[in-house]
Amino acid sequence: TPTSNRVCQAVTPVLAGQYEITPKTTTTDRVVGTVTFCNFTFQYQVSPATFSSNTVCRTISRCNSTQYLTANATTTSDTRCATLTACVVNVTYQSVAPTPTSNRVCNNVTQCAQTLMPPTFTSDRVCAVTALSRSSDEDYTPWIAIAVAIFVVLLIILLVACFISRSEKRSKEYNVSDKTIVTPDLHLD
């Protein structure tokens, strides 16, 4: 003013741990703020503080029930999640269940001429074996059936032989009609 002198004040400095919110002008002081530090237990840092901006922190994401974890959060990146593969009913079935850190595995449902059991969400279709469903190069030999049949026949023969042997032994023990029973003399004095 014409009757007073100008009064100047020192500008507020930006110290370590601070950033400039509003710059100084010819008539106003700068405004400074305290830098925010992210809590890495539940946050990650999107961008660090600069001279004129505060640190930007965001809450760490969690994968939902239709996702699995592909990468854990770091101090500077969020959790990465991927969408779980969806098995298609009657086309694919779940052969490996998902975990919090792995995707589910779906396999194609087997196609066949005759179905014994239909596919479920976690199991393949069970096909009936027919002459038409076997491939021509398949080596189908009944050796196992022959071996089982021989084993069963031998087992029956063994059981019959044991039964006959025991029957003969028992008949000898109980056949007392041809023998005289001898009792010891009893002397009474």
Coordinates of C-alpha atoms in Angstrom, one line a residue:
T1 CA 0.0 0.0 0.0
P2 CA 1.2 3.6 -0.3
T3 CA 1.7 3.9 3.5
S4 CA 3.1 0.4 4.4
N5 CA 5.9 -1.8 3.3
R6 CA 5.5 -5.2 1.8
V7 CA 5.8 -8.1 4.3
C8 CA 7.4 -11.4 3.0
Q9 CA 7.5 -14.7 4.6
A10 CA 9.6 -17.8 4.0
V11 CA 7.9 -20.5 1.9
T12 CA 7.2 -23.7 3.7
P13 CA 9.7 -26.4 2.6
V14 CA 8.7 -29.9 1.5
L15 CA 10.6 -32.1 3.9
A16 CA 11.3 -35.9 3.8
G17 CA 8.1 -37.8 4.3
Q18 CA 6.0 -34.9 2.9
Y19 CA 4.6 -33.9 -0.5
E20 CA 3.3 -30.6 -1.9
I21 CA -0.5 -30.5 -2.0
T22 CA -0.9 -26.9 -3.2
P23 CA 2.0 -25.0 -4.8
K24 CA 3.0 -21.5 -3.5
T25 CA 1.9 -18.4 -5.4
T26 CA 3.1 -14.8 -5.1
T27 CA 0.5 -14.3 -2.4
T28 CA 0.0 -17.7 -0.7
D29 CA 2.3 -20.2 0.9
R30 CA 2.5 -23.8 -0.3
V31 CA 0.5 -26.5 1.5
V32 CA 2.3 -29.7 2.3
G33 CA 0.9 -33.1 3.5
T34 CA 2.4 -36.2 5.1
V35 CA 3.1 -39.1 2.8
T36 CA 0.9 -42.1 3.3
F37 CA 2.6 -45.5 3.8
C38 CA 0.7 -48.5 2.6
N39 CA 0.0 -51.3 5.0
F40 CA 1.3 -54.3 3.0
T41 CA -0.7 -56.7 5.1
F42 CA -3.8 -55.8 3.2
Q43 CA -2.7 -53.1 0.7
Y44 CA -0.3 -52.7 -2.3
Q45 CA 1.3 -49.6 -3.6
V46 CA -0.1 -48.4 -7.0
S47 CA 2.3 -45.4 -7.2
P48 CA 4.9 -44.0 -4.9
A49 CA 4.8 -40.5 -3.5
T50 CA 6.5 -37.8 -5.6
F51 CA 7.2 -34.1 -4.8
S52 CA 3.7 -33.2 -5.7
S53 CA 1.6 -36.3 -5.1
N54 CA 0.9 -38.7 -2.3
T55 CA 1.4 -42.4 -2.3
V56 CA -1.5 -44.3 -3.8
C57 CA -2.5 -47.5 -2.0
R58 CA -5.2 -50.0 -2.9
T59 CA -6.7 -52.9 -1.0
I60 CA -5.5 -56.3 -2.1
S61 CA -8.1 -58.2 -4.0
R62 CA -9.2 -61.8 -3.2
C63 CA -10.2 -64.3 -5.8
N64 CA -13.9 -65.2 -5.7
S65 CA -15.5 -68.7 -5.8
T66 CA -15.4 -68.8 -9.7
Q67 CA -11.7 -68.0 -9.8
Y68 CA -8.3 -69.4 -8.7
L69 CA -5.1 -67.6 -7.6
T70 CA -2.4 -67.3 -10.3
A71 CA -0.1 -64.8 -8.5
N72 CA 0.0 -63.5 -4.9
A73 CA 0.0 -59.7 -4.3
T74 CA 3.3 -58.0 -3.9
T75 CA 4.1 -54.6 -2.4
T76 CA 3.5 -53.0 -5.9
S77 CA 1.0 -55.3 -7.6
D78 CA -2.5 -56.8 -6.8
T79 CA -3.4 -60.4 -6.6
R80 CA -4.0 -62.0 -10.0
C81 CA -6.9 -64.4 -10.4
A82 CA -8.1 -66.4 -13.4
T83 CA -11.6 -67.7 -14.1
L84 CA -12.1 -71.4 -13.4
T85 CA -12.7 -73.6 -16.5
A86 CA -16.3 -74.6 -16.7
C87 CA -17.0 -78.2 -17.6
V88 CA -20.0 -78.6 -20.0
V89 CA -22.6 -81.2 -19.0
N90 CA -22.6 -84.3 -21.3
V91 CA -19.7 -82.9 -23.2
T92 CA -16.9 -82.8 -20.6
Y93 CA -16.5 -83.9 -17.0
Q94 CA -14.3 -82.7 -14.1
S95 CA -11.3 -85.1 -13.9
V96 CA -9.3 -82.9 -11.5
A97 CA -11.0 -80.6 -8.9
P98 CA -9.8 -77.0 -8.6
T99 CA -7.9 -75.7 -5.6
P100 CA -7.4 -72.1 -4.4
T101 CA -4.3 -72.0 -6.6
S102 CA -5.1 -74.3 -9.5
N103 CA -7.7 -74.6 -12.3
R104 CA -10.1 -77.5 -12.7
V105 CA -9.3 -80.0 -15.4
C106 CA -12.2 -81.1 -17.7
N107 CA -11.9 -84.1 -20.0
N108 CA -14.1 -85.0 -22.9
V109 CA -17.0 -87.4 -22.2
T110 CA -16.4 -90.8 -23.9
Q111 CA -18.8 -91.4 -26.8
C112 CA -20.1 -95.0 -27.2
A113 CA -22.8 -97.0 -29.0
Q114 CA -24.3 -98.3 -25.7
T115 CA -24.1 -96.6 -22.3
L116 CA -24.1 -98.5 -19.0
M117 CA -23.8 -95.4 -16.8
P118 CA -24.3 -91.8 -18.0
P119 CA -21.6 -89.2 -17.2
T120 CA -21.8 -87.0 -14.1
F121 CA -20.1 -83.7 -13.3
T122 CA -17.1 -85.7 -11.9
S123 CA -17.1 -89.0 -13.9
D124 CA -17.0 -90.2 -17.5
R125 CA -19.7 -92.2 -19.2
V126 CA -19.3 -96.0 -18.8
C127 CA -19.8 -97.8 -22.1
A128 CA -21.1 -101.3 -22.7
V129 CA -18.5 -103.5 -24.6
T130 CA -20.1 -104.8 -27.7
A131 CA -18.6 -106.4 -30.9
L132 CA -19.3 -103.1 -32.7
S133 CA -17.7 -100.9 -30.0
R134 CA -14.4 -102.8 -30.0
S135 CA -11.8 -101.6 -32.5
S136 CA -10.6 -104.1 -35.1
D137 CA -7.0 -103.9 -33.9
E138 CA -7.9 -104.7 -30.3
D139 CA -6.3 -108.0 -29.2
Y140 CA -9.3 -109.5 -27.3
T141 CA -8.3 -112.9 -25.9
P142 CA -10.3 -114.7 -23.2
W143 CA -7.2 -115.9 -21.3
I144 CA -8.2 -114.4 -18.0
A145 CA -11.7 -116.0 -18.2
I146 CA -10.1 -119.4 -19.0
A147 CA -7.7 -119.1 -16.1
V148 CA -10.5 -118.2 -13.7
A149 CA -12.6 -121.1 -15.0
I150 CA -9.7 -123.6 -14.5
F151 CA -9.1 -122.2 -11.0
V152 CA -12.8 -122.6 -10.0
V153 CA -12.9 -126.2 -11.3
L154 CA -9.7 -127.1 -9.4
L155 CA -11.1 -125.5 -6.3
I156 CA -14.3 -127.5 -6.6
I157 CA -12.3 -130.8 -7.1
L158 CA -10.2 -130.0 -4.0
L159 CA -13.3 -129.3 -1.9
V160 CA -15.0 -132.5 -3.0
A161 CA -11.9 -134.5 -2.3
C162 CA -11.6 -133.0 1.2
F163 CA -15.3 -133.7 1.8
I164 CA -15.0 -137.4 0.7
S165 CA -11.9 -137.8 2.9
R166 CA -13.5 -136.4 6.0
S167 CA -16.7 -138.5 5.4
E168 CA -14.6 -141.7 5.2
K169 CA -12.7 -140.8 8.4
R170 CA -15.9 -140.0 10.3
S171 CA -17.6 -143.2 9.2
K172 CA -14.6 -145.2 10.5
E173 CA -14.8 -143.4 13.9
Y174 CA -18.5 -143.9 14.4
N175 CA -18.9 -147.3 13.0
V176 CA -18.9 -149.4 16.2
S177 CA -21.4 -152.0 15.2
D178 CA -18.7 -154.5 14.2
K179 CA -16.5 -153.9 17.3
T180 CA -16.8 -155.1 20.9
I181 CA -16.4 -152.4 23.5
V182 CA -14.0 -153.4 26.2
T183 CA -14.3 -151.9 29.6
P184 CA -11.7 -152.2 32.4
D185 CA -12.5 -154.4 35.3
L186 CA -13.6 -152.6 38.4
H187 CA -12.5 -154.1 41.7
L188 CA -14.3 -153.0 44.8
D189 CA -12.4 -154.0 48.0

